[in-house]
Tab-separated table of C-alpha atoms in Angstrom:
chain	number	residue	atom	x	y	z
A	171	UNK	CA	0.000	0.000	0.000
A	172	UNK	CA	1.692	2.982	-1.481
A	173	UNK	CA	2.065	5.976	1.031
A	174	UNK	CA	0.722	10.268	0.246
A	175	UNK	CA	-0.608	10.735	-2.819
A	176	UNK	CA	0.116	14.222	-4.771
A	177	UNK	CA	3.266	14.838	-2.472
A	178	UNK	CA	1.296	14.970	0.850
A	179	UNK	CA	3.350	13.449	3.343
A	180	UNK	CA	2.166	9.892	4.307
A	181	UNK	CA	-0.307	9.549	6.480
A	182	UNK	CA	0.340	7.950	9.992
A	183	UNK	CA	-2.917	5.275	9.014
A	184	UNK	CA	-3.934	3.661	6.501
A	185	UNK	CA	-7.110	2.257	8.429
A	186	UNK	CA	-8.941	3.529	11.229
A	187	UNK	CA	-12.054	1.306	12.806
A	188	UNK	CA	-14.316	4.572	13.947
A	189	UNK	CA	-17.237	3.064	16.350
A	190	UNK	CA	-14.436	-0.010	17.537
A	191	UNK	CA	-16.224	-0.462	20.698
A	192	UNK	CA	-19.449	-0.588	20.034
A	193	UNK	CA	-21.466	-4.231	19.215
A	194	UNK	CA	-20.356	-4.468	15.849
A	195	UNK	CA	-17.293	-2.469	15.579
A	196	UNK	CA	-15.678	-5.211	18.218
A	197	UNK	CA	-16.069	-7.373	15.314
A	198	UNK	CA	-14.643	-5.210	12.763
A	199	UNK	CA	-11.755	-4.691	14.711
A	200	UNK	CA	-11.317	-8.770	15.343
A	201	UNK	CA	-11.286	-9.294	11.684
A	202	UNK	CA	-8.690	-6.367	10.795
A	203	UNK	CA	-6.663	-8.090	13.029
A	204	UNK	CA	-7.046	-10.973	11.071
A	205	UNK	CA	-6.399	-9.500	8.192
A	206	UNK	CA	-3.243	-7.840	9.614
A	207	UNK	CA	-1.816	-11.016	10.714
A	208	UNK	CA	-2.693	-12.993	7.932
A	209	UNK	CA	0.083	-11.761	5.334
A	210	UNK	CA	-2.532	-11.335	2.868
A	211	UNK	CA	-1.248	-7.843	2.198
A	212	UNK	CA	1.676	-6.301	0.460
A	213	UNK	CA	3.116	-4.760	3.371
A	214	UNK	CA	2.447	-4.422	7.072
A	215	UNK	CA	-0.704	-2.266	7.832
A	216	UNK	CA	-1.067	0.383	9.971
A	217	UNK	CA	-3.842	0.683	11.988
A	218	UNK	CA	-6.033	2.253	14.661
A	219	UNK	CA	-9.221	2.083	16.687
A	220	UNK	CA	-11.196	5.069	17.299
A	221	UNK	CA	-13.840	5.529	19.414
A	222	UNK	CA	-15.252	8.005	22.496
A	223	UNK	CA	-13.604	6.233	25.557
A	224	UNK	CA	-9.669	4.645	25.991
A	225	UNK	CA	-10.843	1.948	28.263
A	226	UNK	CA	-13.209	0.409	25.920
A	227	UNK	CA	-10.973	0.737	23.293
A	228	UNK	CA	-8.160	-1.292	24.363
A	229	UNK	CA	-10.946	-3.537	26.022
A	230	UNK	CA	-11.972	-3.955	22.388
A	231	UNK	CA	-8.227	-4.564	21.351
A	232	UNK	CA	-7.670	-7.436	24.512
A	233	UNK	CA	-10.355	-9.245	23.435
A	234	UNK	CA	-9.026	-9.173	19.742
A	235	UNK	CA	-5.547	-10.223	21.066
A	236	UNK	CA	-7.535	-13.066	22.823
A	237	UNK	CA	-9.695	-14.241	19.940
A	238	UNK	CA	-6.374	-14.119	18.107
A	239	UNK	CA	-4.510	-16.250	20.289
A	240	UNK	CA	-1.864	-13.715	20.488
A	241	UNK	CA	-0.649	-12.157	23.801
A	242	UNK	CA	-1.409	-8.709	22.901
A	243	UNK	CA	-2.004	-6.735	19.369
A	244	UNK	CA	0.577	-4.686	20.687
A	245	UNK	CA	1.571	-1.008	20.354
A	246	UNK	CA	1.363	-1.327	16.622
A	247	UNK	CA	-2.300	-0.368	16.795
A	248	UNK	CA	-3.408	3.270	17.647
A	249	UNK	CA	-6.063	4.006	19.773
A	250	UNK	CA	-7.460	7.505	18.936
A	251	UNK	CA	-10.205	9.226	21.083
A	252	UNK	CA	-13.126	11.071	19.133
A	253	UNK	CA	-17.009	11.411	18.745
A	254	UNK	CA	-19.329	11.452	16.525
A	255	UNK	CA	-21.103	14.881	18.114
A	256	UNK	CA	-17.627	16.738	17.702
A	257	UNK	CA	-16.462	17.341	14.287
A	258	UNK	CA	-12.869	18.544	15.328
A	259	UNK	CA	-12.269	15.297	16.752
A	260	UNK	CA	-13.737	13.843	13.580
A	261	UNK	CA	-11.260	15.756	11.137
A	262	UNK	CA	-8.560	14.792	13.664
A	263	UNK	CA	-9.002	11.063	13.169
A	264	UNK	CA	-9.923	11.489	9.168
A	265	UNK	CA	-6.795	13.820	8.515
A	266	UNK	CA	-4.305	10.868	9.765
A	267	UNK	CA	-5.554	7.718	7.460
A	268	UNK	CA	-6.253	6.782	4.086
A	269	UNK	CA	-9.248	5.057	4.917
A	270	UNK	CA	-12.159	5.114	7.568
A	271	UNK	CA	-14.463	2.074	8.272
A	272	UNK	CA	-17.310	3.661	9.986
A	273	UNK	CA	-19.602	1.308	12.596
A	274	UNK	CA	-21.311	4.058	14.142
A	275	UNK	CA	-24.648	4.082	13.339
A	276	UNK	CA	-28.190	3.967	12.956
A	277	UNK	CA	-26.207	5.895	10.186
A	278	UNK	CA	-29.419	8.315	9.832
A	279	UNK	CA	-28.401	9.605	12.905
A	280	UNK	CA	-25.049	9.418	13.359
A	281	UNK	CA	-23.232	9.111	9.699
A	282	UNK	CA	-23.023	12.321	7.785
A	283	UNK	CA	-20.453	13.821	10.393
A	284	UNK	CA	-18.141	11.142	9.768
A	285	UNK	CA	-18.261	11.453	5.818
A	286	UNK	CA	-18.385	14.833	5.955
A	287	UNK	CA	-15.307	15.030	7.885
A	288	UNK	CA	-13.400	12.266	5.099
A	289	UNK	CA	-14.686	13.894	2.536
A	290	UNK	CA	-13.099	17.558	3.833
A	291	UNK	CA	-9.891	16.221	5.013
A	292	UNK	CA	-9.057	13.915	2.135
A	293	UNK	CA	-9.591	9.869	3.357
A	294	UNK	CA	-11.809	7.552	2.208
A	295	UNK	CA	-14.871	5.874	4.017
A	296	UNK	CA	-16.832	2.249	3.954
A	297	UNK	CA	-19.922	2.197	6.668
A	298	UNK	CA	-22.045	-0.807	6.665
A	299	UNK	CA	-25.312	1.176	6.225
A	300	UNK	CA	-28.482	-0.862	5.300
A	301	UNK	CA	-30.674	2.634	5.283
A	302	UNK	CA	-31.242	3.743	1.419
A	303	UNK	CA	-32.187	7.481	2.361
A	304	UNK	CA	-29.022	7.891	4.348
A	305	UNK	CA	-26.545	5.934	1.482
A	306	UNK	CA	-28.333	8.035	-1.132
A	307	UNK	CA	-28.817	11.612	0.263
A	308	UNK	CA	-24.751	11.196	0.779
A	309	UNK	CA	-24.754	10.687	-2.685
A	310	UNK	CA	-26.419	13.881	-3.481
A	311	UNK	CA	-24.528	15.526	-0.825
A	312	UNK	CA	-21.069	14.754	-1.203
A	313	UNK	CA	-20.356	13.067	-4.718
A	314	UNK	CA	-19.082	15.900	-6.555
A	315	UNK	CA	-17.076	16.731	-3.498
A	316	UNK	CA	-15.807	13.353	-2.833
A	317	UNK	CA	-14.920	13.170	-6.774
A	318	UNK	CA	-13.037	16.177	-6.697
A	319	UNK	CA	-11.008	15.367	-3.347
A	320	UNK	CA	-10.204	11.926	-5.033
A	321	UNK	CA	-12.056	9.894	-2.249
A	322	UNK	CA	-13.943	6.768	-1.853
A	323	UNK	CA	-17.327	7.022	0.222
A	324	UNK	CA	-18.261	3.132	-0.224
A	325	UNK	CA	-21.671	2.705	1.686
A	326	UNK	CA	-23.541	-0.748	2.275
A	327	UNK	CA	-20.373	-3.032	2.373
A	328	UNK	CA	-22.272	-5.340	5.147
A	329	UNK	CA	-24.399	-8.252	4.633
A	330	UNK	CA	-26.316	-5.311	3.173
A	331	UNK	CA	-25.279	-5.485	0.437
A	332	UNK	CA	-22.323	-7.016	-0.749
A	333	UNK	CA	-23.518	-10.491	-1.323
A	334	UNK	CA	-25.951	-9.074	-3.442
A	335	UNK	CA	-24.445	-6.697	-5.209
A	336	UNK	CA	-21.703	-8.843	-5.844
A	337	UNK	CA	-23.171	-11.713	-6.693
A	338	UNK	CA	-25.288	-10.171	-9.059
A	339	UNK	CA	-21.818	-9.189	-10.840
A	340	UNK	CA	-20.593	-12.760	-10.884
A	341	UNK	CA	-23.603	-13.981	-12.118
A	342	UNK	CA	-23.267	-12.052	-15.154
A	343	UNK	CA	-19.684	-12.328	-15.428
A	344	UNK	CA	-20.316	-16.314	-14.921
A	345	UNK	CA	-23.186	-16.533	-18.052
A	346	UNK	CA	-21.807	-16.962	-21.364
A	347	UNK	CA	-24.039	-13.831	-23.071
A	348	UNK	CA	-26.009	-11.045	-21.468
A	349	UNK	CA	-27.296	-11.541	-18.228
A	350	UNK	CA	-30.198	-9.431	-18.040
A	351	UNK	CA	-32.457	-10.388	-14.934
A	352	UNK	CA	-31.913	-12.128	-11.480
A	353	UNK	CA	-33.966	-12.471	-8.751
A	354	UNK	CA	-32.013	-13.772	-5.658
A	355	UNK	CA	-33.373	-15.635	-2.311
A	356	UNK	CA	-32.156	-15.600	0.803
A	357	UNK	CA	-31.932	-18.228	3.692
A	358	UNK	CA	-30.857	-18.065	7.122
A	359	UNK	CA	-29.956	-21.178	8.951
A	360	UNK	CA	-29.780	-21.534	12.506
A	361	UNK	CA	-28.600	-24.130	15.058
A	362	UNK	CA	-30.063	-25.085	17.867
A	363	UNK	CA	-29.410	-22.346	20.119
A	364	UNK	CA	-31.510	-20.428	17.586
A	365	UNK	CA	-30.120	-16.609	16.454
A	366	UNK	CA	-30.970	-13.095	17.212
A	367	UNK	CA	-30.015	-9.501	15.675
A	368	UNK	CA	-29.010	-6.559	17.996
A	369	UNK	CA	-30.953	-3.908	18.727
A	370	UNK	CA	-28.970	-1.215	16.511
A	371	UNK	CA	-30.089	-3.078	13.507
A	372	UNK	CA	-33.786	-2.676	14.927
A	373	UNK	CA	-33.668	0.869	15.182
A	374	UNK	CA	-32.673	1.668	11.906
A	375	UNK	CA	-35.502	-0.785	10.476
A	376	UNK	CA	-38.014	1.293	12.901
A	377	UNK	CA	-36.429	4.417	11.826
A	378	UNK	CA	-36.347	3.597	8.322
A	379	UNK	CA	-39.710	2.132	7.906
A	380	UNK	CA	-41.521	5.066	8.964
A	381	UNK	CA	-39.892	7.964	6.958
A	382	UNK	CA	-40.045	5.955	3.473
A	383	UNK	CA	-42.067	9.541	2.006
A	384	UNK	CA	-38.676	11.498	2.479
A	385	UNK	CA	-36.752	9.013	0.399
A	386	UNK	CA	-39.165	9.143	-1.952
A	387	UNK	CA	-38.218	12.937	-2.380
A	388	UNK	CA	-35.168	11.933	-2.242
A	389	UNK	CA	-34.743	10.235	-5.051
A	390	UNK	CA	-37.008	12.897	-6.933
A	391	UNK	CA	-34.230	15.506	-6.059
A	392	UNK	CA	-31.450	13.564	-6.883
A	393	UNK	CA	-33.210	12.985	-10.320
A	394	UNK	CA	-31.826	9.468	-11.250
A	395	UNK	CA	-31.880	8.810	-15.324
A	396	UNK	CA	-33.569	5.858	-15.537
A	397	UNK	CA	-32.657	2.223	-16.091
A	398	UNK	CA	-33.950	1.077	-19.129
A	399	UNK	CA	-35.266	-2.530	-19.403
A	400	UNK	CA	-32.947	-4.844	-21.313
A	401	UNK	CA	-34.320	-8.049	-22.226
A	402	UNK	CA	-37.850	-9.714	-21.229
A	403	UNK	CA	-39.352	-7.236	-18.064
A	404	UNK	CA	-39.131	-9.018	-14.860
A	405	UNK	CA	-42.153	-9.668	-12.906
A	406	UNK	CA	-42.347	-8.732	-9.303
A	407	UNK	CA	-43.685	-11.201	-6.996
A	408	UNK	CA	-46.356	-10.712	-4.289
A	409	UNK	CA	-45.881	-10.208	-0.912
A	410	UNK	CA	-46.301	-13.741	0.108
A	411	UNK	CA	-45.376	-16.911	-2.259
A	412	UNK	CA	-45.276	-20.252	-2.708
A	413	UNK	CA	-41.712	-21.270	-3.953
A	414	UNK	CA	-41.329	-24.459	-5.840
A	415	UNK	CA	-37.733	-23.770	-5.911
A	416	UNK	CA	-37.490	-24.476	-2.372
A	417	UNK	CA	-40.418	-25.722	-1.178
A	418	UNK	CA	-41.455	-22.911	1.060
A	419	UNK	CA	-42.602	-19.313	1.335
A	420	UNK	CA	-40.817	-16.796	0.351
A	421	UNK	CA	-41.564	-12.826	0.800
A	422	UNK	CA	-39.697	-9.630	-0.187
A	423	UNK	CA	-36.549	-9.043	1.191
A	424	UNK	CA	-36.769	-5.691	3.376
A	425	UNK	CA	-33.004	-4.426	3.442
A	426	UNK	CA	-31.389	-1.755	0.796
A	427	UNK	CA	-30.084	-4.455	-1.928
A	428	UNK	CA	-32.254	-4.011	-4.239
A	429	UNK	CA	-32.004	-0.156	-3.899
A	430	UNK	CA	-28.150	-0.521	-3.606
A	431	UNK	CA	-27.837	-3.280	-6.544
A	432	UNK	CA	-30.173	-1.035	-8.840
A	433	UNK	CA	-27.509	2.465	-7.855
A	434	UNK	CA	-24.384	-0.111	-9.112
A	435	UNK	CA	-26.634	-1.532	-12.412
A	436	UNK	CA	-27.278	2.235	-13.189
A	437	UNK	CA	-23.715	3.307	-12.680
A	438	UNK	CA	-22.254	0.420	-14.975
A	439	UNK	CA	-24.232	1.337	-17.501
A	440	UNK	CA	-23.967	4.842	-17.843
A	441	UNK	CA	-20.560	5.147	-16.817
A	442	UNK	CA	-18.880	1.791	-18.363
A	443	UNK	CA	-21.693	0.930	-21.237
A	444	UNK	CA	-22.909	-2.321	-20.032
A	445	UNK	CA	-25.802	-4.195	-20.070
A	446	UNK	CA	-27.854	-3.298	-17.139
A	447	UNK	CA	-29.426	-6.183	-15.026
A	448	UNK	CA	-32.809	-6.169	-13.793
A	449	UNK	CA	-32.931	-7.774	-10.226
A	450	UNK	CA	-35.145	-8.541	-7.353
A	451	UNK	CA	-34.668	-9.834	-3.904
A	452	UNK	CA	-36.724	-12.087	-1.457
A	453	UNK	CA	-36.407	-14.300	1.646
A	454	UNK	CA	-37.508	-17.441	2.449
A	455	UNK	CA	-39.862	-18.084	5.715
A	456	UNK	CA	-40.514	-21.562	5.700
A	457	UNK	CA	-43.612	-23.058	6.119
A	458	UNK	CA	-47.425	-21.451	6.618
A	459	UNK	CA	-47.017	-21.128	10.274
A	460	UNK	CA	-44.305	-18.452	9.825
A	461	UNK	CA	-46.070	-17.026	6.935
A	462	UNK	CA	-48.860	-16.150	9.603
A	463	UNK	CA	-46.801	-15.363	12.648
A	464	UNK	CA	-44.568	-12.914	10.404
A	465	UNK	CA	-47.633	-11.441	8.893
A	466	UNK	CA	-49.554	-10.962	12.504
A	467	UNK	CA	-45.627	-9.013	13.453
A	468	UNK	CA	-45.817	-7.154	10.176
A	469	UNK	CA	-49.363	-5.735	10.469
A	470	UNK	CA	-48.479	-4.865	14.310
A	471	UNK	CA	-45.418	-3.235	12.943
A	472	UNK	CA	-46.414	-0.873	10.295
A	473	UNK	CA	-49.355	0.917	12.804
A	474	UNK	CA	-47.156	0.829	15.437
A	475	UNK	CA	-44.022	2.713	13.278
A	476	UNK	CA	-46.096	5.502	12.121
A	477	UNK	CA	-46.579	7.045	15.015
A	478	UNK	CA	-44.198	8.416	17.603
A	479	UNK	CA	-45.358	6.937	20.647
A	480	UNK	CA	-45.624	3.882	18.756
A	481	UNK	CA	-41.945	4.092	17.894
A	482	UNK	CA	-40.963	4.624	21.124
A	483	UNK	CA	-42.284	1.404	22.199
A	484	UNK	CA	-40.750	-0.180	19.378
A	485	UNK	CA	-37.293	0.619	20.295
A	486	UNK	CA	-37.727	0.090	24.240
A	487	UNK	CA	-39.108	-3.039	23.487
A	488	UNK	CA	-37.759	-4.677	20.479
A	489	UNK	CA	-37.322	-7.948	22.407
A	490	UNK	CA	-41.131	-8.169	22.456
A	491	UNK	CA	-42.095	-6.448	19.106
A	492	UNK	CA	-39.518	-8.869	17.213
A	493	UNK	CA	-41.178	-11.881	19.211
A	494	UNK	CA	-37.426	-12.474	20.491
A	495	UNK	CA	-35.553	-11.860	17.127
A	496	UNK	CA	-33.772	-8.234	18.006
A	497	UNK	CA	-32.208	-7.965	21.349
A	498	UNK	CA	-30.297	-5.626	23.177
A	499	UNK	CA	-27.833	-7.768	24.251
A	500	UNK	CA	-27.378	-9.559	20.781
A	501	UNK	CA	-26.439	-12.630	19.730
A	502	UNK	CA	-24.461	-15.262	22.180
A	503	UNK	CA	-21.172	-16.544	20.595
A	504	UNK	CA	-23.106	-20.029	20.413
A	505	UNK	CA	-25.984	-18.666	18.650
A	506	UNK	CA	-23.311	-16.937	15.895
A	507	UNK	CA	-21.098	-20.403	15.394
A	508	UNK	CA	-24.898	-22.035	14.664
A	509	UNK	CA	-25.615	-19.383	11.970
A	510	UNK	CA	-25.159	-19.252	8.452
A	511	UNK	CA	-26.628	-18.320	5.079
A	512	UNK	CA	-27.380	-18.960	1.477
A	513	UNK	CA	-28.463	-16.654	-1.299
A	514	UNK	CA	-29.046	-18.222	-4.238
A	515	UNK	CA	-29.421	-16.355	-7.893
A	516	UNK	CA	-31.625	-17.402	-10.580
A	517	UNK	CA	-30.114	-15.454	-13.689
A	518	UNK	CA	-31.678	-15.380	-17.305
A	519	UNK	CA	-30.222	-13.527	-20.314
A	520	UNK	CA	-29.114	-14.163	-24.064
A	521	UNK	CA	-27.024	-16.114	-25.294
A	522	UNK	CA	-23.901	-15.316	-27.325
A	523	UNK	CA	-25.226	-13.709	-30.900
A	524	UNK	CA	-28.605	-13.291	-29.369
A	525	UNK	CA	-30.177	-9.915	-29.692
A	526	UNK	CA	-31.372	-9.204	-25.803
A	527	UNK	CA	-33.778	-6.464	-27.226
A	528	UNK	CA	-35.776	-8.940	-29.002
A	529	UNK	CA	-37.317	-12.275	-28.334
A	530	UNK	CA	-37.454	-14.183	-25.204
A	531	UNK	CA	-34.475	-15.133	-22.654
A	532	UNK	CA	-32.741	-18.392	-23.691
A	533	UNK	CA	-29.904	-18.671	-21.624
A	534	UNK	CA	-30.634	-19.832	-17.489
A	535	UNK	CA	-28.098	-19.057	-14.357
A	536	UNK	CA	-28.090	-20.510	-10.718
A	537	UNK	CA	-25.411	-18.984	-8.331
A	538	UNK	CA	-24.585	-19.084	-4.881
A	539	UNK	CA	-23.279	-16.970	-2.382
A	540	UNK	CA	-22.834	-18.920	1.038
A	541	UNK	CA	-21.313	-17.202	4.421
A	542	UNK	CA	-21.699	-17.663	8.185
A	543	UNK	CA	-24.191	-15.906	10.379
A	544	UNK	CA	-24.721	-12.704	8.254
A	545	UNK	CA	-24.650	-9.789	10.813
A	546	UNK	CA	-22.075	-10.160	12.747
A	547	UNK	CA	-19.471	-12.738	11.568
A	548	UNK	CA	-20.193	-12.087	7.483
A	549	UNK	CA	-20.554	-8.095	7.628
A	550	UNK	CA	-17.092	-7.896	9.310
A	551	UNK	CA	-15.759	-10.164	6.835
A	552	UNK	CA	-17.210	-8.212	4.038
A	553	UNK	CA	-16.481	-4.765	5.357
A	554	UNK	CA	-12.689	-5.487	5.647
A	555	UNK	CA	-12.245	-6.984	2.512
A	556	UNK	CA	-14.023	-4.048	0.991
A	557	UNK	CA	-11.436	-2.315	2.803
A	558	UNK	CA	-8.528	-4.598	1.640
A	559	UNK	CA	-9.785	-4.100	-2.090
A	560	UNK	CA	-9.798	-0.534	-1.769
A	561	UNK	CA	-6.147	-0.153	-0.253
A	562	UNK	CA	-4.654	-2.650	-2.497
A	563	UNK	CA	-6.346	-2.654	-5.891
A	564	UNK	CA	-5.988	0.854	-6.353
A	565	UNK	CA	-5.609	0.275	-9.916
A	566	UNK	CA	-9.044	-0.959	-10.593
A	567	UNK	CA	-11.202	1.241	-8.710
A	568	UNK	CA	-13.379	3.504	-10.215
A	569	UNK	CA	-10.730	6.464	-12.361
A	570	UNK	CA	-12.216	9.295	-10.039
A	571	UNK	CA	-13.144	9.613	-6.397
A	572	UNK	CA	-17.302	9.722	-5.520
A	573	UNK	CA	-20.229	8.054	-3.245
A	574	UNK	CA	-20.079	4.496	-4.723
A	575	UNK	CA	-22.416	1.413	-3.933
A	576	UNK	CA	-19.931	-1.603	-3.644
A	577	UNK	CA	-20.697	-3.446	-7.246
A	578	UNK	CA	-19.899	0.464	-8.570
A	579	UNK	CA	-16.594	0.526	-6.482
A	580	UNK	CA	-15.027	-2.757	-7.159
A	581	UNK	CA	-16.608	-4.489	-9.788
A	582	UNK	CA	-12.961	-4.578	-11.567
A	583	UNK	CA	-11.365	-5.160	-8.205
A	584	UNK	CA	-10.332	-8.788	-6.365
A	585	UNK	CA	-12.853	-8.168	-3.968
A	586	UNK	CA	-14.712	-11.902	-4.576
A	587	UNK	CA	-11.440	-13.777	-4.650
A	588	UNK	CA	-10.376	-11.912	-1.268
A	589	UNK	CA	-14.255	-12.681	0.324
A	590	UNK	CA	-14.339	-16.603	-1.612
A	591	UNK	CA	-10.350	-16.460	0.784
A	592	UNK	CA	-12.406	-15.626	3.952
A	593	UNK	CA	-15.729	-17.714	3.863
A	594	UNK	CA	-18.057	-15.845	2.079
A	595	UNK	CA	-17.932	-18.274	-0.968
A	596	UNK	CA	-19.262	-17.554	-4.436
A	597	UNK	CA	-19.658	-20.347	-6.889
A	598	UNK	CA	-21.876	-21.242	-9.661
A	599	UNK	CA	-24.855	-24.430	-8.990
A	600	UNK	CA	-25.977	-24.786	-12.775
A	601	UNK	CA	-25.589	-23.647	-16.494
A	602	UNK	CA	-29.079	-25.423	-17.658
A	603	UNK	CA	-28.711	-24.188	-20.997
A	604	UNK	CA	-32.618	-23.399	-21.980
């Protein structure tokens, strides 16, 4: 990793973990340490924790050193004091690395500040936001901005939404013609111990969920050209379905990826001339027991979320409201080593010589992308090889700074070799050719 850019003396950083402490960001932190250990990259990194308070920082960094099996991470790694509510402390911790991975969030709430801050004082940032209105009105805010500082603001590189947005590129890059459609389905699997989400993740959902009219004029302001429809339209599904794929019931998926997958599909084809991909995204539920239960939670839900009384009791009580899936505590280190998940793609394009603006589809996809539990052991893992990709493929990143979704950022990069390295595994189940 090559040092200051433009003459500007090198930066003490080249990675700072903003947020280390918190329920996430412990995680984050664990898996940079991995990644600094593992002599995956070119040269030794230099990194940091950042966060409001010096005890639970090198708490954070003990525990690491633990999971590690190492004695200590040692003095290598800087511990830097900041918050989120101060900007000067923000520009402090930007202005000394190349690259910020923000876990401070709901992101709604608590983002802007810290790309605001990388943005003005030159380093690059990767959050692992699953909130559309905050990953887009950044995009309207500070794209121009970003692009003319030469930085990286790299949104959604969680669970949300890299295996989506990823393995919608390796889908097409995997079909021999023109991809043109996917629709991708999502299963969690979990041991006996069961799994749970913490309560961060909750809020946003709450949060996000009830102001879905302001990202609506959002998206109005930011005035996105649209998509156009290559190849046969694809169908959206109802809100509850029967899948004979799988032999259960499958329903919308709720996060950003289509929103995030349909920002990279726009960007590859306006900026780089390729086929866009039409996509859509859904979870499975199992069988018509949790097709009731969910739908009983969901109706509770959307009166509740409207109102702010009725939010209130959402997030006091999300143990309750979530009928034990979001907790405050989160999930138990048994409950994570029992969790895993599969998405699978169903792609359909052209083949080679076939004209994808007329006739019907004739080529068929399946692809996989498998990982442990998603929130907590996958989003680190995805996060810091987004993180990886950006300090070491330089080369293949987008030619000018901006706010990027992932696929935009490193579809050229090594980004699915580093994840396929780590666990998150992408491979292909069947070329039926149609």
């Amino acid at each position: 990793a090559a040092g200051g850019r433009g003459g500007e003396p090198e930066r003490p950083y080249e990675l700072v973990v903003l947020g280390a402490s918190g329920f996430t960001g412990q995680f984050v932190v664990e898996e940079v340490a991995r990644a600094a250990a593992g002599g995956e990259l070119r040269g030794p990194l230099r990194w940091a924790v950042a966060g409001r308070s010096r005890e639970k920082l090198q708490a954070v960094l003990e525990r690491a050193a633990q999971r590690l099996g190492k004695a200590a991470l040692g003095a290598e790694v800087g511990v830097l004091l900041c918050d989120v509510g101060d900007a000067a402390s923000l520009a402090a911790v930007a202005r000394q690395t190349r690259l910020v991975l923000n876990c401070v969030g709901p992101y709604r709430f608590f983002g802007e500040p810290v790309v605001e801050a990388c943005v003005e004082n030159g380093a690059s940032c990767i959050d692992i936001s699953g909130e559309p209105q905050f990953l887009e009105g950044m995009y309207l805010k500070y794209n121009e901005k970003a692009a003319g500082k030469g930085v990286y603001i790299i949104g959604s590189c969680g669970f949300d939404s890299i295996p989506a947005d990823m393995g919608v590129l390796y889908t097409r890059d995997k079909l021999k013609g023109t991809l043109t459609a996917v629709e991708s389905f999502l299963m969690v699997k979990s041991g006996p111990e069961g799994s749970c989400i913490h309560d961060g993740t909750w809020k946003s959902a709450v949060y996000g969920l009830a102001d879905q009219d302001n990202l609506r004029k959002l998206r109005k302001k930011i005035g996105y050209a649209p998509v156009p429809v290559v190849g046969a339209k694809l169908k959206r599904r109802g809100l509850v379905f029967y899948n004979q794929e799988f032999k259960q019931y499958s329903i919308p998926f709720m996060g950003s990826d289509v929103s995030v997958v349909k920002r990279s599909q726009r960007y590859l084809h306006t900026e780089l001339k390729e086929t866009p991909v039409q996509y859509g995204a859904y979870v499975n539920i199992g069988g018509l027991g949790s097709v009731i239960k969910l739908m009983f939670a969901g109706i509770f839900f959307l009166l509740l979320v409207k109102f702010s009384f009725g939010r209130k009791l959402l997030t006091k009580y999300p143990e309750f409201f979530s009928a034990g899936r979001f907790t405050k505590k989160g999930p138990t280190q048994k409950q994570m080593d029992g969790t895993s998940f599969t998405m699978t793609f169903f792609g359909e394009g052209y083949s080679e010589g076939q004209d994808p603006q007329n006739g019907k589809p004739n080529v068929k996809i399946c692809t996989e992308v498998k990982g442990p539990e998603p929130g907590y052991v996958a989003t680190p893992i995805a996060m810091v090889q987004a993180a990886v990709s950006l300090l070491e493929d330089t080369d293949c990143l987008p030619k000018h700074g901006g706010v990027y979704s992932p696929g935009a950022a490193f579809s050229k990069t090594r980004l699915i070799d580093r994840l396929n390295k780590r666990g998150v595994e992408f491979s292909v189940i069947s070329k039926p050719e149609v």
